Coordinates of C-alpha atoms in Angstrom, one line a residue:
Chain A
M12 CA -11.1 34.4 -12.7
N13 CA -9.2 33.6 -15.8
L14 CA -9.9 30.0 -16.3
K15 CA -7.7 29.6 -19.3
K16 CA -4.4 29.6 -17.5
Y17 CA -5.7 26.9 -15.2
L18 CA -6.9 24.7 -18.0
T19 CA -3.5 25.0 -19.7
L20 CA -2.0 23.4 -16.6
T21 CA -4.7 20.7 -16.7
R22 CA -4.0 19.9 -20.3
A23 CA -0.2 19.6 -19.7
G24 CA -1.0 17.1 -16.8
A25 CA -3.3 15.1 -19.0
M26 CA -0.6 14.8 -21.7
E27 CA 2.0 13.8 -19.1
T28 CA -0.2 10.9 -17.9
L29 CA -0.6 9.6 -21.4
Q30 CA 3.2 9.3 -21.7
Y31 CA 3.5 6.5 -19.2
R32 CA 1.7 3.7 -20.9
A33 CA 4.0 0.8 -20.0
S34 CA 3.7 1.6 -16.3
A35 CA -0.1 1.7 -16.8
V36 CA -0.1 -1.9 -17.7
V37 CA 1.6 -2.9 -14.5
I38 CA -0.8 -0.7 -12.5
V39 CA -3.8 -2.4 -14.2
L40 CA -2.4 -5.8 -13.4
G41 CA -2.0 -4.7 -9.8
N42 CA -5.6 -3.6 -9.7
L43 CA -6.8 -6.8 -11.2
L44 CA -4.9 -8.8 -8.6
Y45 CA -6.5 -6.7 -5.9
L46 CA -10.0 -7.3 -7.3
T47 CA -9.3 -11.1 -7.5
I48 CA -8.3 -11.1 -3.9
V49 CA -11.4 -9.1 -3.0
Y50 CA -13.7 -11.4 -5.0
F51 CA -12.5 -14.6 -3.4
L52 CA -12.3 -13.1 0.1
W53 CA -15.9 -11.9 0.1
K54 CA -17.1 -15.0 -1.7
A55 CA -15.6 -17.1 1.1
I56 CA -17.1 -14.7 3.7
Y57 CA -20.6 -15.0 2.2
A58 CA -20.3 -18.7 1.7
S59 CA -19.6 -19.1 5.4
S60 CA -22.5 -16.9 6.4
P61 CA -25.9 -18.4 7.2
S62 CA -27.8 -15.7 5.4
E63 CA -27.4 -14.3 1.9
V64 CA -28.1 -10.7 2.9
V65 CA -25.8 -9.2 5.6
N66 CA -26.5 -5.7 6.7
G67 CA -28.7 -5.2 3.7
M68 CA -26.0 -6.2 1.3
T69 CA -25.8 -9.3 -0.8
F70 CA -22.5 -10.7 -2.1
Y71 CA -22.9 -8.9 -5.5
D72 CA -23.9 -5.6 -3.8
T73 CA -20.7 -5.8 -1.8
L74 CA -18.6 -6.8 -4.8
I75 CA -19.9 -4.0 -7.0
Y76 CA -19.4 -1.5 -4.3
L77 CA -15.8 -2.6 -3.7
V78 CA -14.9 -2.8 -7.4
L79 CA -16.1 0.7 -8.0
A80 CA -14.4 2.0 -4.8
A81 CA -11.1 0.6 -6.1
A82 CA -11.6 2.2 -9.5
L83 CA -12.5 5.4 -7.9
A84 CA -9.5 5.3 -5.7
A85 CA -7.3 4.7 -8.7
S86 CA -8.8 7.8 -10.3
I87 CA -8.7 10.3 -7.6
E88 CA -5.6 9.4 -5.7
M89 CA -3.1 12.0 -6.8
Y90 CA -0.1 11.4 -4.5
T91 CA -0.3 15.1 -3.6
V92 CA 1.4 14.6 -0.2
W93 CA 4.2 12.7 -1.8
M94 CA 4.8 15.2 -4.6
I95 CA 4.6 18.3 -2.5
G96 CA 6.7 16.6 0.2
R97 CA 9.4 15.9 -2.3
D98 CA 9.3 19.5 -3.6
I99 CA 9.7 20.7 0.0
Q100 CA 12.7 18.4 0.6
S101 CA 14.5 19.4 -2.6
G102 CA 13.6 23.1 -2.3
K103 CA 11.8 23.1 -5.7
I104 CA 8.7 24.4 -4.0
V105 CA 10.3 27.8 -3.8
L106 CA 10.0 28.1 -7.6
D107 CA 6.3 27.3 -7.5
L108 CA 5.7 29.7 -4.7
L109 CA 7.1 32.5 -6.8
K110 CA 4.6 31.8 -9.6
P111 CA 2.0 34.5 -10.1
M112 CA -0.7 32.1 -9.0
E113 CA -1.9 30.8 -5.6
Y114 CA 0.1 27.7 -4.9
R115 CA -2.9 25.7 -3.8
S116 CA -4.8 26.3 -7.0
F117 CA -1.7 25.9 -9.1
Y118 CA -1.1 22.5 -7.8
F119 CA -4.8 21.4 -8.0
W120 CA -5.1 22.4 -11.6
S121 CA -1.8 20.7 -12.6
M122 CA -3.1 17.5 -11.0
A123 CA -6.6 17.8 -12.4
G124 CA -5.4 16.7 -15.9
S125 CA -4.2 13.3 -14.8
M126 CA -7.3 12.9 -12.6
V127 CA -9.6 13.4 -15.6
M128 CA -7.5 11.0 -17.6
N129 CA -7.5 8.4 -14.9
F130 CA -11.2 8.8 -14.5
L131 CA -11.8 8.2 -18.2
M132 CA -9.3 5.4 -18.5
T133 CA -10.1 3.5 -15.2
F134 CA -13.4 4.4 -13.7
I135 CA -15.5 4.5 -16.9
P136 CA -14.3 1.2 -18.3
T137 CA -14.7 -0.4 -14.9
F138 CA -18.2 0.9 -14.7
I139 CA -19.1 -0.4 -18.1
A140 CA -17.6 -3.8 -17.4
V141 CA -19.6 -4.0 -14.1
E142 CA -22.8 -3.0 -15.9
I143 CA -22.3 -5.6 -18.6
M144 CA -21.3 -8.4 -16.3
T145 CA -24.2 -7.8 -13.9
H146 CA -26.7 -7.2 -16.7
G147 CA -27.4 -3.7 -15.7
A148 CA -27.4 -4.0 -11.9
I149 CA -26.6 -0.3 -11.6
H150 CA -29.7 1.8 -12.3
I151 CA -29.2 4.6 -14.8
G152 CA -31.1 7.7 -14.1
M153 CA -30.9 10.6 -11.7
N154 CA -28.4 8.7 -9.6
I155 CA -25.7 9.3 -12.3
V156 CA -26.3 13.0 -11.9
W157 CA -26.1 12.9 -8.1
F158 CA -23.0 10.8 -8.4
L159 CA -21.2 13.2 -10.6
I160 CA -22.0 16.1 -8.3
A161 CA -20.9 14.1 -5.3
L162 CA -17.7 13.1 -7.1
V163 CA -16.7 16.8 -7.6
F164 CA -17.2 17.4 -3.8
A165 CA -15.3 14.2 -3.0
V166 CA -12.3 15.3 -5.1
L167 CA -12.3 18.7 -3.5
I168 CA -12.5 17.3 0.1
N169 CA -9.8 14.7 -0.7
Y170 CA -7.6 17.5 -2.1
S171 CA -8.1 19.7 0.9
I172 CA -7.2 16.8 3.3
D173 CA -4.1 16.1 1.1
F174 CA -3.2 19.7 1.2
I175 CA -3.5 19.9 5.0
V176 CA -1.3 16.8 5.4
S177 CA 1.2 18.3 2.9
T178 CA 1.4 21.5 5.0
I179 CA 2.2 19.3 8.0
C180 CA 5.2 18.1 6.0
L181 CA 6.5 21.6 5.9
F182 CA 7.2 21.3 9.6
T183 CA 8.2 17.7 10.0
E184 CA 10.1 17.2 6.7
S185 CA 9.0 13.5 7.1
I186 CA 6.9 12.4 4.2
W187 CA 6.6 8.6 4.3
G188 CA 5.2 8.3 7.7
I189 CA 2.6 11.1 7.4
N190 CA 1.5 10.0 4.0
I191 CA 1.0 6.4 5.0
M192 CA -1.1 7.5 8.0
K193 CA -3.3 9.6 5.9
Q194 CA -3.7 6.9 3.3
V195 CA -4.6 4.2 5.9
I196 CA -7.1 6.5 7.7
I197 CA -8.9 7.5 4.5
M198 CA -9.1 4.1 3.0
L199 CA -10.5 2.5 6.1
L200 CA -12.8 5.2 7.5
S201 CA -14.2 6.3 4.1
G202 CA -15.5 2.8 3.5
A203 CA -13.2 2.1 0.5
T204 CA -11.9 -1.2 1.8
I205 CA -14.9 -2.4 3.8
P206 CA -18.4 -0.9 3.1
L207 CA -19.6 1.2 6.0
A208 CA -22.7 -1.0 6.3
F209 CA -20.5 -3.6 7.9
F210 CA -19.1 -1.3 10.6
P211 CA -20.3 -1.9 14.2
D212 CA -22.9 0.7 15.2
K213 CA -20.7 2.7 17.6
L214 CA -17.8 2.9 15.1
R215 CA -20.3 3.8 12.4
A216 CA -21.7 6.7 14.4
V217 CA -18.2 8.1 14.8
V218 CA -17.3 7.6 11.1
D219 CA -20.5 9.3 10.0
H220 CA -19.4 12.5 11.7
L221 CA -16.0 12.6 10.0
P222 CA -15.2 14.0 6.6
F223 CA -13.7 10.8 5.2
Q224 CA -16.9 9.0 4.4
S225 CA -17.8 11.9 2.0
I226 CA -14.9 10.8 -0.2
Y227 CA -15.9 7.3 -1.1
N228 CA -19.0 6.3 0.7
A229 CA -21.1 9.3 -0.3
P230 CA -20.6 9.2 -4.1
L231 CA -20.8 5.4 -4.3
S232 CA -23.9 5.1 -2.2
L233 CA -25.6 7.7 -4.4
L234 CA -24.6 5.9 -7.5
L235 CA -25.8 2.5 -6.3
D236 CA -29.0 3.8 -4.9
S237 CA -31.8 2.7 -7.2
T238 CA -34.7 4.0 -5.2
G239 CA -34.3 7.5 -6.5
D240 CA -34.7 9.0 -3.0
V241 CA -34.3 12.7 -3.6
R242 CA -34.2 13.5 0.0
K243 CA -31.4 11.2 0.7
A244 CA -29.4 12.6 -2.2
V245 CA -29.9 16.1 -1.0
T246 CA -28.8 15.3 2.5
T247 CA -25.7 13.5 1.3
L248 CA -24.7 16.3 -1.0
A249 CA -25.4 18.9 1.7
T250 CA -23.2 17.0 4.1
Q251 CA -20.5 16.9 1.5
L252 CA -20.8 20.6 0.7
M253 CA -20.5 21.4 4.4
W254 CA -17.3 19.3 4.7
C255 CA -16.0 20.8 1.4
V256 CA -16.3 24.3 2.8
V257 CA -14.9 23.5 6.2
M258 CA -11.9 21.6 4.8
T259 CA -11.1 24.2 2.2
V260 CA -11.1 27.0 4.7
I261 CA -8.9 25.0 7.1
S262 CA -6.4 24.0 4.5
K263 CA -6.2 27.6 3.1
L264 CA -5.7 29.1 6.6
F265 CA -3.2 26.5 7.7
W266 CA -1.2 26.9 4.6
N267 CA -1.2 30.7 4.7
V268 CA 0.0 30.7 8.3
S269 CA 2.6 28.0 7.8
V270 CA 4.2 29.2 4.6
K271 CA 5.2 32.4 6.4
Q272 CA 7.0 30.6 9.1
I273 CA 9.0 27.9 7.3
T274 CA 12.4 27.9 5.9
V275 CA 13.1 25.5 3.0
N276 CA 16.4 24.5 1.5
G277 CA 17.1 27.2 -0.9
G278 CA 16.1 25.8 -4.3
Chain B
M133 CA 40.0 -12.4 -5.0
K134 CA 40.4 -14.3 -1.7
R135 CA 37.2 -15.5 -0.2
K136 CA 36.4 -13.6 3.0
S137 CA 35.3 -15.5 6.0
L138 CA 31.8 -15.2 7.5
G139 CA 33.2 -13.7 10.6
F140 CA 34.7 -10.9 8.5
Y141 CA 31.3 -10.2 7.0
I142 CA 29.5 -10.1 10.3
R143 CA 32.1 -7.7 11.8
I144 CA 31.9 -5.4 8.8
Y145 CA 28.1 -5.6 8.8
F146 CA 27.9 -4.2 12.3
K147 CA 30.4 -1.5 11.5
I148 CA 28.3 -0.3 8.6
L149 CA 25.1 -0.7 10.6
A150 CA 26.5 1.5 13.4
Q151 CA 27.3 4.3 11.0
N152 CA 23.9 4.0 9.3
L153 CA 22.0 4.2 12.6
K154 CA 24.0 7.2 13.6
S155 CA 23.0 9.1 10.5
Q156 CA 19.4 8.0 10.8
M157 CA 19.2 9.1 14.4
S158 CA 20.0 12.6 13.4
Y159 CA 16.5 12.7 11.9
R160 CA 14.8 11.6 15.0
A161 CA 11.4 13.2 14.2
D162 CA 11.3 11.3 10.9
F163 CA 12.1 8.1 12.7
I164 CA 9.3 8.5 15.2
I165 CA 6.7 9.6 12.7
S166 CA 7.6 6.7 10.3
T167 CA 7.4 4.2 13.1
I168 CA 4.0 5.5 14.1
G169 CA 2.9 5.4 10.4
M170 CA 4.0 1.8 10.2
I171 CA 2.1 0.8 13.3
F172 CA -0.9 2.7 12.0
T173 CA -1.0 0.4 8.9
N174 CA -0.8 -2.6 11.1
I175 CA -3.6 -1.5 13.4
A176 CA -5.8 -0.8 10.3
G177 CA -5.2 -4.4 9.2
F178 CA -6.2 -5.6 12.6
V179 CA -9.3 -3.3 12.7
S180 CA -10.4 -4.7 9.3
F181 CA -10.4 -8.2 10.6
W182 CA -12.2 -7.1 13.7
I183 CA -15.0 -5.4 11.7
L184 CA -15.3 -8.4 9.4
F185 CA -15.7 -10.7 12.4
T186 CA -18.3 -8.6 14.1
N187 CA -20.5 -9.6 11.1
F188 CA -19.3 -13.1 10.4
S189 CA -18.2 -15.8 12.8
E190 CA -15.8 -17.5 10.4
I191 CA -14.3 -17.3 6.9
N192 CA -14.1 -20.6 5.0
G193 CA -13.6 -22.5 8.3
W194 CA -11.0 -20.0 9.6
G195 CA -11.9 -18.3 12.9
Y196 CA -11.0 -14.8 14.1
Y197 CA -7.9 -15.8 16.1
E198 CA -6.6 -18.1 13.3
M199 CA -6.9 -15.2 10.9
L200 CA -5.1 -13.0 13.3
F201 CA -2.3 -15.6 13.7
L202 CA -1.8 -15.6 9.9
Y203 CA -1.8 -11.8 9.9
G204 CA 0.8 -11.6 12.7
F205 CA 2.8 -14.2 10.9
S206 CA 2.8 -12.3 7.7
L207 CA 3.8 -9.1 9.5
V208 CA 6.8 -10.7 11.1
A209 CA 7.8 -12.5 7.9
V210 CA 8.0 -9.3 5.9
T211 CA 10.0 -7.4 8.6
P212 CA 13.4 -8.6 7.3
V213 CA 12.8 -7.4 3.8
Q214 CA 11.7 -4.0 5.3
C215 CA 14.7 -3.6 7.7
L216 CA 17.6 -5.3 5.9
F217 CA 16.8 -5.0 2.2
D218 CA 15.3 -1.5 2.0
N219 CA 18.2 -0.2 -0.2
N220 CA 16.6 -2.2 -3.1
W221 CA 14.3 0.8 -3.4
N222 CA 17.2 3.1 -4.3
L223 CA 18.7 0.7 -6.8
R224 CA 16.9 2.0 -9.7
R225 CA 18.0 5.6 -9.0
Y226 CA 21.6 4.6 -8.4
A227 CA 21.7 2.6 -11.6
F228 CA 20.1 5.4 -13.5
S229 CA 22.4 8.2 -12.2
G230 CA 25.5 6.1 -12.5
D231 CA 26.2 6.2 -8.7
F232 CA 25.9 2.4 -8.6
I233 CA 29.4 2.0 -10.1
K234 CA 30.9 2.9 -6.7
Y235 CA 29.7 -0.3 -5.2
C236 CA 31.3 -2.3 -7.9
F237 CA 34.8 -1.3 -6.8
R238 CA 34.7 -2.6 -3.2
P239 CA 36.7 -5.7 -2.4
I240 CA 33.8 -7.4 -0.8
N241 CA 30.6 -9.1 -2.1
L242 CA 28.7 -6.6 -4.1
F243 CA 25.2 -7.7 -3.0
F244 CA 26.2 -7.8 0.6
Y245 CA 27.8 -4.4 0.6
Y246 CA 24.9 -2.8 -1.2
Q247 CA 22.2 -4.2 1.1
S248 CA 24.2 -3.6 4.3
E249 CA 24.3 0.1 3.6
I250 CA 20.8 0.8 4.9
F251 CA 19.0 -0.6 7.9
D252 CA 15.5 0.6 8.0
I253 CA 14.6 1.0 11.7
K254 CA 10.9 1.8 11.2
G255 CA 10.4 -1.9 10.4
L256 CA 11.0 -2.7 14.1
G257 CA 7.6 -1.3 15.1
Q258 CA 6.0 -3.7 12.7
L259 CA 8.1 -6.5 14.1
A260 CA 6.8 -5.7 17.7
F261 CA 3.2 -5.4 16.5
G262 CA 3.5 -8.7 14.6
I263 CA 5.0 -10.6 17.5
G264 CA 2.3 -9.1 19.8
T265 CA -0.4 -10.3 17.4
I266 CA 1.1 -13.8 17.1
A267 CA 1.4 -14.1 20.9
Y268 CA -2.1 -12.9 21.5
S269 CA -3.7 -15.3 19.0
W270 CA -1.4 -18.1 20.1
A271 CA -2.6 -17.7 23.7
K272 CA -6.3 -17.4 22.6
L273 CA -6.1 -20.5 20.4
G274 CA -4.3 -22.4 23.2
L275 CA -1.7 -23.7 20.8
E276 CA 1.1 -25.9 22.2
C277 CA 3.9 -23.8 23.6
S278 CA 7.2 -25.7 24.0
I279 CA 10.8 -25.0 23.1
L280 CA 10.3 -27.2 20.0
S281 CA 7.3 -25.3 18.8
I282 CA 9.0 -21.9 19.2
L283 CA 12.0 -23.2 17.4
K284 CA 9.8 -24.4 14.6
M285 CA 8.1 -21.0 14.5
V286 CA 11.5 -19.3 14.1
V287 CA 12.6 -21.6 11.4
F288 CA 9.4 -21.2 9.4
L289 CA 9.3 -17.5 9.9
I290 CA 12.8 -17.2 8.4
S291 CA 11.8 -19.4 5.5
A292 CA 8.8 -17.2 4.9
S293 CA 10.9 -14.0 4.9
L294 CA 13.3 -15.5 2.4
V295 CA 10.5 -15.8 -0.1
M296 CA 9.5 -12.2 0.3
I297 CA 13.2 -11.1 0.2
A298 CA 13.7 -13.1 -3.0
L299 CA 10.6 -11.6 -4.7
Q300 CA 11.8 -8.1 -3.9
N301 CA 15.4 -8.7 -5.0
A302 CA 14.3 -10.0 -8.3
A303 CA 11.9 -7.1 -8.8
A304 CA 14.5 -4.5 -7.8
A305 CA 17.1 -6.1 -10.1
S306 CA 14.7 -5.7 -13.1
C307 CA 16.0 -2.1 -13.2
F308 CA 19.2 -3.3 -14.9
W309 CA 17.2 -4.5 -17.9
I310 CA 14.0 -2.3 -17.8
E311 CA 13.9 1.4 -17.6
N312 CA 10.7 2.2 -15.8
S313 CA 11.0 -0.6 -13.2
F314 CA 9.5 1.3 -10.2
Y315 CA 6.0 -0.2 -10.9
I316 CA 7.4 -3.7 -10.8
L317 CA 8.9 -3.2 -7.4
D318 CA 5.7 -1.5 -6.2
F319 CA 3.6 -4.4 -7.6
V320 CA 5.7 -7.0 -5.8
T321 CA 5.6 -5.1 -2.6
K322 CA 1.8 -5.0 -2.6
L323 CA 1.8 -8.8 -2.8
K324 CA 2.8 -8.9 0.9
D325 CA -0.5 -7.4 1.8
Y326 CA -2.3 -10.4 0.3
A327 CA -0.2 -13.0 2.1
K328 CA -2.4 -12.8 5.2
Y329 CA -5.3 -14.8 3.7
P330 CA -5.5 -18.5 3.8
V331 CA -5.0 -19.9 0.3
T332 CA -8.0 -22.2 0.7
I333 CA -10.4 -19.3 0.0
F334 CA -9.2 -19.2 -3.7
S335 CA -10.4 -21.4 -6.6
Q336 CA -8.1 -24.2 -7.8
V337 CA -6.6 -22.1 -10.5
F338 CA -5.7 -19.2 -8.3
R339 CA -4.5 -21.6 -5.6
F340 CA -2.0 -22.9 -8.2
I341 CA -1.0 -19.3 -9.2
F342 CA -0.4 -18.1 -5.7
T343 CA 1.6 -21.2 -4.8
F344 CA 3.8 -21.7 -7.9
L345 CA 3.7 -18.6 -10.0
M346 CA 3.3 -15.7 -7.5
P347 CA 4.2 -17.6 -4.4
I348 CA 2.5 -15.4 -1.8
A349 CA 1.1 -18.5 -0.1
F350 CA 4.6 -19.2 1.1
I351 CA 4.9 -15.8 2.9
A352 CA 2.4 -16.9 5.6
Y353 CA -0.1 -19.6 4.8
Y354 CA 2.0 -22.7 4.2
P355 CA 4.7 -22.1 6.8
A356 CA 2.2 -20.9 9.4
L357 CA 0.2 -24.1 9.0
V358 CA 2.9 -26.1 10.7
I359 CA 2.2 -24.3 14.0
L360 CA -1.4 -23.3 13.5
R361 CA -2.9 -26.6 12.4
P362 CA -0.2 -29.1 13.2
E363 CA -2.5 -32.0 12.3
E364 CA -3.0 -30.9 8.7
P365 CA 0.1 -29.3 7.1
S366 CA 0.7 -30.5 3.6
V367 CA 4.0 -31.4 1.9
L368 CA 4.2 -27.8 0.8
S369 CA 4.3 -26.6 4.4
W370 CA 7.2 -28.8 5.2
L371 CA 8.9 -27.8 2.0
S372 CA 8.7 -24.1 2.6
P373 CA 12.2 -23.8 4.1
V374 CA 13.6 -25.3 0.9
V375 CA 11.4 -23.1 -1.2
G376 CA 12.7 -20.0 0.7
I377 CA 16.4 -21.0 0.3
V378 CA 16.1 -21.9 -3.4
M379 CA 14.1 -18.7 -4.2
F380 CA 16.6 -16.6 -2.3
F381 CA 19.5 -18.2 -4.1
I382 CA 17.9 -17.6 -7.6
S383 CA 17.1 -14.0 -6.8
Y384 CA 20.7 -13.5 -5.6
K385 CA 22.0 -14.8 -8.9
I386 CA 19.6 -12.6 -10.9
W387 CA 20.6 -9.6 -8.9
M388 CA 24.3 -10.3 -9.3
R389 CA 23.9 -10.9 -13.0
G390 CA 22.3 -7.6 -13.4
A391 CA 24.9 -5.9 -11.3
T392 CA 27.9 -7.3 -13.1
R393 CA 26.3 -6.5 -16.4
Y394 CA 26.0 -2.9 -15.4
N395 CA 28.6 -0.7 -17.0
G396 CA 27.8 2.7 -15.6
T397 CA 26.5 5.7 -17.5
G398 CA 29.8 6.7 -18.8
S399 CA 30.2 9.8 -16.7

């Protein structure tokens, strides 16, 4: 595999992201507002609760988890469905299909640049801020390594799901509705809006057997785990790897079958 | 220019509406998927409350059904902005491409004509879900049900929607002054997701901010209090219709100022 051509795409994407600084300010403001709401909401929830520890999580555990989840979401959300959907409607996708590169990889590597940029500019500062404010509540050791591996799997699973949903757009030509459904399902069932520890047992059992929890819950629980339990890390990563393979195969097959059948507005 | 009567505007609105619905109905699949997507988001909000309340019996003195009531109220209150003012989302594009100039030459009110052009039907699913949620929690809470209370409900729902409409108008109109205004509109739209929480969970400072600077408390909390806890509404609750009307008027003036200032792209 010639990696250089892919990295060129990635670099172009990274530079494109750096162009939009003014909008970044508004996005940061939006995220800060979200965190304010989350802080007060959970503070009120814990203040009304008779015990300080609920489902094994204290107020600060929950807060750290949710803050990092929001930062992670801001880093790995790539609006893939939205972008590919638009290219389908306008017909521009035809030009990309003609490129001497598999479309799925082409798109991934173009997006990887802004993903790396967002990770460096959103997740890392958030992580440092949390670490300073909590006086080092997050243990630094092997868990960082597990987290980084889990993050790569999470990104790949997330991309495969996005790609499957985008392929559905080839048939429906409806983007908004499909995209919003995907977003809602992932944010709720991955534990990004409410930590999975709070889910009722039956719902938890279902969610544990779905791929979504591998996107947010898996990397974050590995990062926040201070016990250094190697067995837990290996099981989590193995589950992620399994979903990664399954989702990649499904998304590739689905795309290859679909792309032969569709007709798009001649771009 | 002669002032047109209200009857004239109502007649013309339904004429434009009929044309718009006809064109939207030719994309039936998109309509169905979008409506399902909308209801999906609402169900996710409902499920989040349900998960929270399986762990906690109350939040800051607010019970499950009271929170649901606020949630339903906020959903219904943001329906008009979704259905009737959705064309605000296209404003930036029209202004940028120069297409906006066509609206300036119609012999009717510019704001009226622009907004009447699109009626977003997918908002109706949210309306139904919101009314269902209100009715369900209303019955569970055993709130007074008389003609007067329903009338009050309608009046305060309309006041609440005017606040959201005003915020969105002003945000959309920012495109006449600022180039990359999409993020401002997006930011303001996210505010409606935070309207469902009682303002009492916030600290004094943020209570002030959410009441006077970013008035999201007027989208559900203050107006809903009149029905939900009739014994304790504050002056602000009774003032919410005035706040709604004043805010709408100001946003209309801003919007019109931007629009009359607009002088096309020269093409």
